[in-house]
Coordinates of C-alpha atoms (C1' of nucleotides) in Angstrom, one line a residue:
Chain F
M884 CA 58.8 67.0 -41.3
L885 CA 56.9 66.3 -38.1
R886 CA 53.5 64.7 -38.4
L887 CA 51.1 65.3 -35.6
G888 CA 48.7 62.5 -34.8
L889 CA 45.2 62.8 -33.3
C890 CA 44.1 60.1 -30.9
C891 CA 40.7 58.6 -31.6
L892 CA 38.3 61.5 -30.7
F893 CA 37.4 65.1 -31.4
N894 CA 36.6 67.9 -29.0
Q895 CA 34.9 70.5 -31.2
A896 CA 34.3 68.8 -34.5
P897 CA 30.9 67.0 -34.4
I898 CA 32.3 63.6 -35.0
R899 CA 31.4 60.8 -32.6
F900 CA 31.9 57.1 -32.5
R901 CA 29.0 55.0 -31.1
S902 CA 29.2 52.1 -28.8
A903 CA 27.0 49.6 -27.0
T904 CA 27.2 47.7 -23.8
A905 CA 27.1 43.9 -23.7
K906 CA 24.4 44.3 -21.0
F907 CA 22.2 46.0 -23.6
V908 CA 22.9 43.6 -26.4
R909 CA 22.9 40.3 -24.6
P910 CA 19.1 40.1 -24.0
L911 CA 18.4 40.5 -27.8
D912 CA 18.1 37.4 -29.9
R913 CA 21.0 36.8 -32.3
P914 CA 19.5 38.4 -35.4
A915 CA 18.5 41.5 -33.4
Q916 CA 22.0 41.7 -31.9
L917 CA 23.5 41.6 -35.4
V918 CA 21.1 44.3 -36.7
K919 CA 22.0 46.6 -33.8
L920 CA 25.7 46.0 -34.0
S921 CA 25.7 46.4 -37.8
E922 CA 24.0 49.7 -37.5
L923 CA 26.7 50.9 -35.0
C924 CA 29.5 49.6 -37.2
L925 CA 28.2 51.2 -40.3
D926 CA 27.7 54.5 -38.5
N927 CA 31.3 54.3 -37.1
T928 CA 32.8 53.6 -40.5
R929 CA 31.1 56.7 -41.9
S930 CA 32.3 58.7 -38.9
L931 CA 35.8 57.4 -39.7
V932 CA 35.6 58.9 -43.2
A933 CA 34.5 62.2 -41.6
A934 CA 37.3 61.9 -39.0
V935 CA 40.0 61.3 -41.6
E936 CA 38.8 64.2 -43.7
E937 CA 38.8 66.5 -40.7
V938 CA 42.2 65.4 -39.6
Y939 CA 43.6 66.3 -43.0
R940 CA 41.6 69.6 -43.2
L941 CA 43.1 70.6 -39.8
G942 CA 46.6 70.0 -41.1
F943 CA 47.4 66.9 -39.2
G944 CA 49.1 63.8 -40.6
S945 CA 48.0 60.9 -38.5
F946 CA 45.0 59.3 -36.8
R947 CA 44.7 56.6 -34.2
V948 CA 41.6 54.5 -34.5
S949 CA 40.0 53.6 -31.2
S950 CA 39.8 50.0 -30.1
P951 CA 36.0 49.7 -29.8
F952 CA 35.6 51.0 -33.3
L953 CA 33.6 47.8 -34.1
P954 CA 31.7 47.6 -30.8
L955 CA 32.0 44.3 -28.8
Y956 CA 33.6 42.6 -31.8
T957 CA 35.8 40.3 -29.6
H958 CA 33.3 40.0 -26.8
P959 CA 33.1 36.3 -25.6
E960 CA 29.3 36.2 -25.7
V961 CA 28.0 38.7 -28.2
G962 CA 31.2 39.0 -30.4
Y963 CA 30.8 38.6 -34.1
H964 CA 32.5 38.6 -37.5
L965 CA 32.1 41.3 -40.1
E966 CA 30.6 38.8 -42.6
E967 CA 27.7 38.2 -40.2
L968 CA 26.5 41.8 -40.2
P969 CA 23.7 42.7 -42.5
D970 CA 25.7 45.8 -43.7
A971 CA 28.9 43.9 -44.1
R972 CA 29.3 44.9 -47.8
E973 CA 28.7 48.6 -47.2
I974 CA 30.9 48.6 -44.1
K975 CA 33.8 47.1 -46.0
A976 CA 33.3 49.4 -49.0
T977 CA 33.4 52.4 -46.6
L978 CA 36.6 51.2 -45.0
R979 CA 38.1 50.9 -48.5
S980 CA 37.2 54.5 -49.1
V981 CA 39.1 55.4 -45.9
K982 CA 42.2 53.7 -47.2
A983 CA 41.8 55.6 -50.5
L984 CA 41.6 58.9 -48.5
K985 CA 44.6 57.9 -46.5
E986 CA 46.6 57.3 -49.7
K987 CA 45.4 60.5 -51.3
H988 CA 46.5 62.6 -48.3
Q989 CA 49.6 60.6 -47.4
L990 CA 48.2 60.0 -43.9
R991 CA 49.2 57.5 -41.3
F992 CA 46.9 55.3 -39.3
S993 CA 47.6 53.4 -36.0
F994 CA 45.9 51.2 -33.5
H995 CA 46.5 51.1 -29.8
P996 CA 44.8 48.1 -28.1
D997 CA 44.0 48.9 -24.6
Q998 CA 45.4 47.7 -21.3
F999 CA 43.7 44.3 -21.6
T1000 CA 45.8 43.3 -24.5
L1001 CA 49.1 42.0 -23.2
L1002 CA 51.4 39.2 -24.2
S1003 CA 53.4 38.8 -21.0
S1004 CA 50.8 37.2 -18.8
P1005 CA 51.3 33.8 -17.3
R1006 CA 47.6 33.2 -17.6
P1007 CA 46.8 31.4 -20.9
E1008 CA 43.2 32.8 -21.0
V1009 CA 44.6 36.4 -20.8
T1010 CA 47.0 35.7 -23.7
A1011 CA 44.3 34.0 -25.7
A1012 CA 41.9 37.0 -25.3
S1013 CA 44.8 39.3 -26.3
L1014 CA 45.5 37.3 -29.4
K1015 CA 41.8 37.5 -30.3
E1016 CA 41.9 41.3 -29.9
L1017 CA 45.0 41.5 -32.1
D1018 CA 43.3 39.4 -34.8
Y1019 CA 40.5 41.9 -34.7
Q1020 CA 42.7 45.0 -34.9
V1021 CA 44.9 43.6 -37.7
M1022 CA 41.8 42.9 -39.7
L1023 CA 40.9 46.5 -39.5
A1024 CA 44.5 47.6 -40.0
E1025 CA 44.6 45.6 -43.3
L1026 CA 41.3 47.1 -44.5
I1027 CA 42.4 50.7 -44.0
D1028 CA 46.1 50.2 -44.3
A1029 CA 47.3 51.1 -40.8
D1030 CA 51.0 50.3 -40.3
V1031 CA 51.1 50.3 -36.5
I1032 CA 49.5 48.2 -33.8
N1033 CA 51.1 49.5 -30.6
I1034 CA 51.0 47.7 -27.2
H1035 CA 52.6 47.9 -23.8
G1036 CA 54.8 45.3 -22.1
G1037 CA 52.0 44.3 -19.7
G1038 CA 52.5 43.1 -16.2
V1039 CA 55.6 42.1 -14.3
Y1040 CA 54.2 39.4 -12.0
G1041 CA 57.1 39.8 -9.6
D1042 CA 59.7 38.7 -12.2
K1043 CA 60.4 41.0 -15.1
Q1044 CA 62.8 38.7 -17.0
S1045 CA 60.3 35.9 -17.0
A1046 CA 57.6 38.2 -18.1
L1047 CA 59.8 39.6 -20.9
S1048 CA 60.7 36.1 -22.1
R1049 CA 57.0 35.2 -22.3
L1050 CA 56.5 38.5 -24.3
V1051 CA 59.3 37.5 -26.7
K1052 CA 57.9 34.0 -27.2
E1053 CA 54.3 35.3 -27.9
I1054 CA 55.5 38.0 -30.3
S1055 CA 57.7 35.5 -32.2
A1056 CA 54.8 33.3 -32.8
L1057 CA 52.4 36.0 -34.1
P1058 CA 51.1 35.7 -37.6
E1059 CA 53.1 37.9 -39.9
P1060 CA 50.4 40.5 -40.6
I1061 CA 50.3 41.2 -36.9
R1062 CA 54.0 40.9 -36.2
S1063 CA 54.9 43.3 -39.0
R1064 CA 52.7 46.0 -37.5
L1065 CA 53.3 45.3 -33.8
T1066 CA 55.2 47.9 -31.8
L1067 CA 56.1 48.1 -28.1
E1068 CA 55.7 51.3 -26.0
N1069 CA 57.4 52.2 -22.7
D1070 CA 54.7 52.6 -20.0
D1071 CA 54.4 54.7 -16.8
R1072 CA 54.7 51.8 -14.3
S1073 CA 56.5 48.7 -15.4
Y1074 CA 58.5 48.7 -18.6
T1075 CA 61.0 51.4 -19.5
V1076 CA 62.7 52.1 -22.8
E1077 CA 65.8 50.3 -21.5
D1078 CA 63.6 47.2 -20.6
L1079 CA 62.0 47.0 -24.1
L1080 CA 65.0 47.9 -26.3
P1081 CA 66.6 44.4 -26.2
V1082 CA 63.2 42.8 -26.9
C1083 CA 62.6 45.1 -29.9
E1084 CA 66.1 44.4 -31.2
Q1085 CA 65.8 40.7 -30.8
L1086 CA 62.4 40.6 -32.5
D1087 CA 63.2 43.3 -35.0
I1088 CA 60.2 45.4 -34.2
P1089 CA 60.1 49.1 -33.5
L1090 CA 59.8 51.0 -30.2
V1091 CA 57.2 53.7 -29.7
Y1092 CA 58.8 56.2 -27.3
D1093 CA 56.4 58.0 -24.9
V1094 CA 58.3 60.8 -23.3
H1095 CA 55.6 61.4 -20.6
H1096 CA 55.8 57.8 -19.5
H1097 CA 59.6 58.0 -19.5
R1098 CA 59.4 61.0 -17.2
C1099 CA 57.0 59.2 -14.9
N1100 CA 58.9 55.9 -15.0
P1101 CA 62.5 56.8 -15.8
D1102 CA 65.5 54.6 -16.5
E1103 CA 69.2 55.3 -17.0
L1104 CA 68.5 56.9 -20.4
T1105 CA 68.2 60.6 -21.1
V1106 CA 65.4 61.8 -23.3
A1107 CA 68.0 62.3 -26.1
A1108 CA 69.3 58.8 -25.7
A1109 CA 65.8 57.3 -25.7
T1110 CA 64.9 59.4 -28.7
D1111 CA 67.9 58.0 -30.6
A1112 CA 67.1 54.5 -29.7
C1113 CA 63.5 54.9 -30.9
L1114 CA 64.7 56.5 -34.2
R1115 CA 67.2 53.7 -34.8
S1116 CA 64.5 51.0 -34.2
W1117 CA 62.3 52.5 -37.0
R1118 CA 65.0 53.5 -39.4
R1119 CA 66.6 50.1 -39.6
L1120 CA 63.2 48.9 -40.9
G1121 CA 62.9 51.9 -43.3
R1122 CA 59.8 53.2 -41.5
E1123 CA 58.8 56.5 -40.1
P1124 CA 59.5 56.8 -36.3
Y1125 CA 56.7 57.1 -33.8
F1126 CA 56.5 59.1 -30.6
H1127 CA 53.8 59.9 -28.0
I1128 CA 53.6 63.1 -26.0
S1129 CA 51.3 64.4 -23.2
S1130 CA 51.4 66.8 -20.3
P1131 CA 50.3 65.9 -16.8
K1132 CA 47.1 67.6 -15.6
H1133 CA 48.5 68.2 -12.1
G1134 CA 52.1 69.0 -12.9
W1135 CA 55.2 66.9 -12.5
N1136 CA 55.1 67.0 -8.6
G1137 CA 55.1 63.3 -8.1
K1138 CA 53.1 60.4 -9.6
P1139 CA 51.8 59.9 -13.1
G1140 CA 48.4 61.5 -13.3
P1141 CA 45.7 62.2 -15.8
H1142 CA 46.5 63.9 -19.0
A1143 CA 46.2 67.7 -19.3
D1144 CA 43.9 69.3 -21.8
F1145 CA 46.8 70.7 -23.8
I1146 CA 50.5 70.1 -24.3
D1147 CA 52.8 72.4 -22.3
I1148 CA 55.4 73.3 -24.9
A1149 CA 58.1 73.0 -22.3
D1150 CA 57.4 69.3 -22.2
F1151 CA 58.2 69.0 -25.9
P1152 CA 61.7 67.5 -26.3
A1153 CA 64.1 69.7 -28.1
E1154 CA 65.5 66.6 -29.8
W1155 CA 62.3 66.1 -31.7
H1156 CA 62.3 69.4 -33.6
G1157 CA 62.8 68.9 -37.4
L1158 CA 62.5 65.1 -37.4
D1159 CA 60.6 63.1 -40.0
A1160 CA 58.4 61.4 -37.5
T1161 CA 54.9 60.9 -36.2
I1162 CA 53.9 62.3 -32.8
D1163 CA 50.7 61.2 -31.3
V1164 CA 49.3 63.9 -29.0
E1165 CA 47.5 62.6 -26.0
A1166 CA 45.6 65.5 -24.6
K1167 CA 42.0 65.9 -23.5
A1168 CA 41.3 68.9 -25.7
K1169 CA 42.0 66.6 -28.7
E1170 CA 42.3 68.5 -32.0
L1171 CA 42.4 71.8 -30.2
A1172 CA 45.6 70.7 -28.4
L1173 CA 47.1 69.6 -31.8
L1174 CA 46.3 73.0 -33.3
K1175 CA 47.9 74.8 -30.4
L1176 CA 51.0 72.6 -30.5
K1177 CA 51.2 72.9 -34.3
K1178 CA 51.2 76.7 -33.9
E1179 CA 53.7 76.8 -31.1
L1180 CA 56.0 74.6 -33.1
S1181 CA 55.5 76.7 -36.3
L1182 CA 54.6 73.6 -38.2
P1183 CA 53.0 74.0 -41.7
P1184 CA 49.9 72.0 -42.4
W1185 CA 50.5 68.4 -43.4
P1186 CA 51.1 68.7 -47.2
G1187 CA 49.5 65.4 -48.2
D1188 CA 50.6 65.7 -51.8
E1189 CA 53.1 63.8 -54.0
A1190 CA 55.9 65.9 -52.7
A1191 CA 55.3 64.5 -49.3
A1192 CA 55.2 61.0 -50.7
K1193 CA 58.7 61.4 -52.0
R1194 CA 60.2 61.8 -48.6
G1195 CA 60.4 58.1 -48.8
C1196 CA 59.5 56.7 -45.4
A1197 CA 57.1 53.8 -45.3
T1198 CA 53.9 54.4 -43.5
S1199 CA 52.1 51.5 -45.0
T1200 CA 53.1 47.9 -44.3
P1201 CA 54.9 46.3 -47.2
K1202 CA 53.7 42.9 -48.4
D1203 CA 54.2 40.5 -45.6
A1204 CA 57.6 38.9 -46.1
G1205 CA 56.8 35.3 -45.9
Chain Y
dG1469 C1' 15.4 66.9 -21.4
dC1470 C1' 19.2 66.3 -18.4
dA1471 C1' 21.9 64.4 -14.7
dT1472 C1' 24.2 60.4 -13.2
dG1473 C1' 25.7 55.6 -12.7
dT1474 C1' 27.5 52.0 -15.5
dC1475 C1' 30.0 49.6 -18.8
dA1476 C1' 34.1 43.0 -21.3
dA1477 C1' 38.5 42.5 -20.4
dG1478 C1' 44.4 43.1 -16.7
dT1479 C1' 47.6 44.8 -13.7
dT1480 C1' 49.6 47.9 -10.5
dG1481 C1' 49.9 51.2 -6.9
dT1482 C1' 47.5 54.1 -3.6
dG1483 C1' 44.6 55.3 0.2
Chain V
dC353 C1' 41.1 45.5 0.6
dA354 C1' 38.6 48.5 -2.5
dC355 C1' 39.4 51.4 -6.1
dA356 C1' 41.4 54.5 -9.5
dA357 C1' 44.3 54.8 -13.4
dC358 C1' 45.5 53.6 -17.9
dT359 C1' 45.3 56.0 -25.0
dT360 C1' 39.7 57.4 -25.2
dG361 C1' 33.3 58.8 -23.0
dA362 C1' 29.0 57.1 -24.7
dC363 C1' 25.0 54.7 -23.4
dA364 C1' 21.0 53.5 -20.5
dT365 C1' 18.3 54.7 -16.9
dG366 C1' 15.7 57.5 -13.8
dC367 C1' 14.3 61.8 -12.3

DNA sequence: GCATGTCAAGTTGTG
DNA sequence: CACAACTTGACATGC
């Protein structure tokens, strides 16, 4: 059965994630920095508990955790490690309770590092910063048992094949806890499903298929063919397939634009009905958009019981295979 | 209080 | 050549 995924934030539900700017934190002395950051992190872990409960209560099956969940964690000047925070124990304990909640309700968690995280750049400092960001996100992914860390192909730098070979080289060298969670997603400018499929096959990692990006940045594949390719890439690993959907705010008349508040049901691919798959809904109205889509698709609430568990598709990462 | 400008980071395409 | 857009606004400041 289809599992709808909420991305990072809520519209109506009073659940907010806090942040801080480096500009604010920088002038503080180190202990004061850590006190401030610890407070934000602890608040955010408690908000995550509330978020996960709300996701399940609303009948959804998946949640994407935002990249700045631990604010400024990888910042070059004011960055920190969990162990340095005064509330480290409580933060970790709360994250363990998130994992327990996930297991109880058979939910799925994912991460989507933002556009600064890319493994195709010719600039070593860009790659180094990206690896640091992946280290951070996999630490969180392990604590809450998220099985997906999804990134884009990155830039082209005037030579797509060279960029792709750098991408392959970097992914091949990733530590197994990252590699086993890493996925590639087609984007709206540079890398299509056709571009990424050979890379995914070579590296044996799955493809996240974003149908909106595919429509903005098409290749030779139909939606049906791209859907099939995505399904195969997950099923060969025994894992539940992953899609993204969104609707354009200003219609399809031209370039990719901002996301609309809701999903136009006409944009929902016919090929996706009835699949056992996760669909992240990227829409400004957040949970309201998921509720509307869920109704229009006549989806029942995510069951989250043992019957669901028996469907048999992995949404947690198995022990890293050496 | 509330409005508004600002915030770590990369890359591409538009105006 | 500056700037918006990208998966996502919240914070800090000034009126």
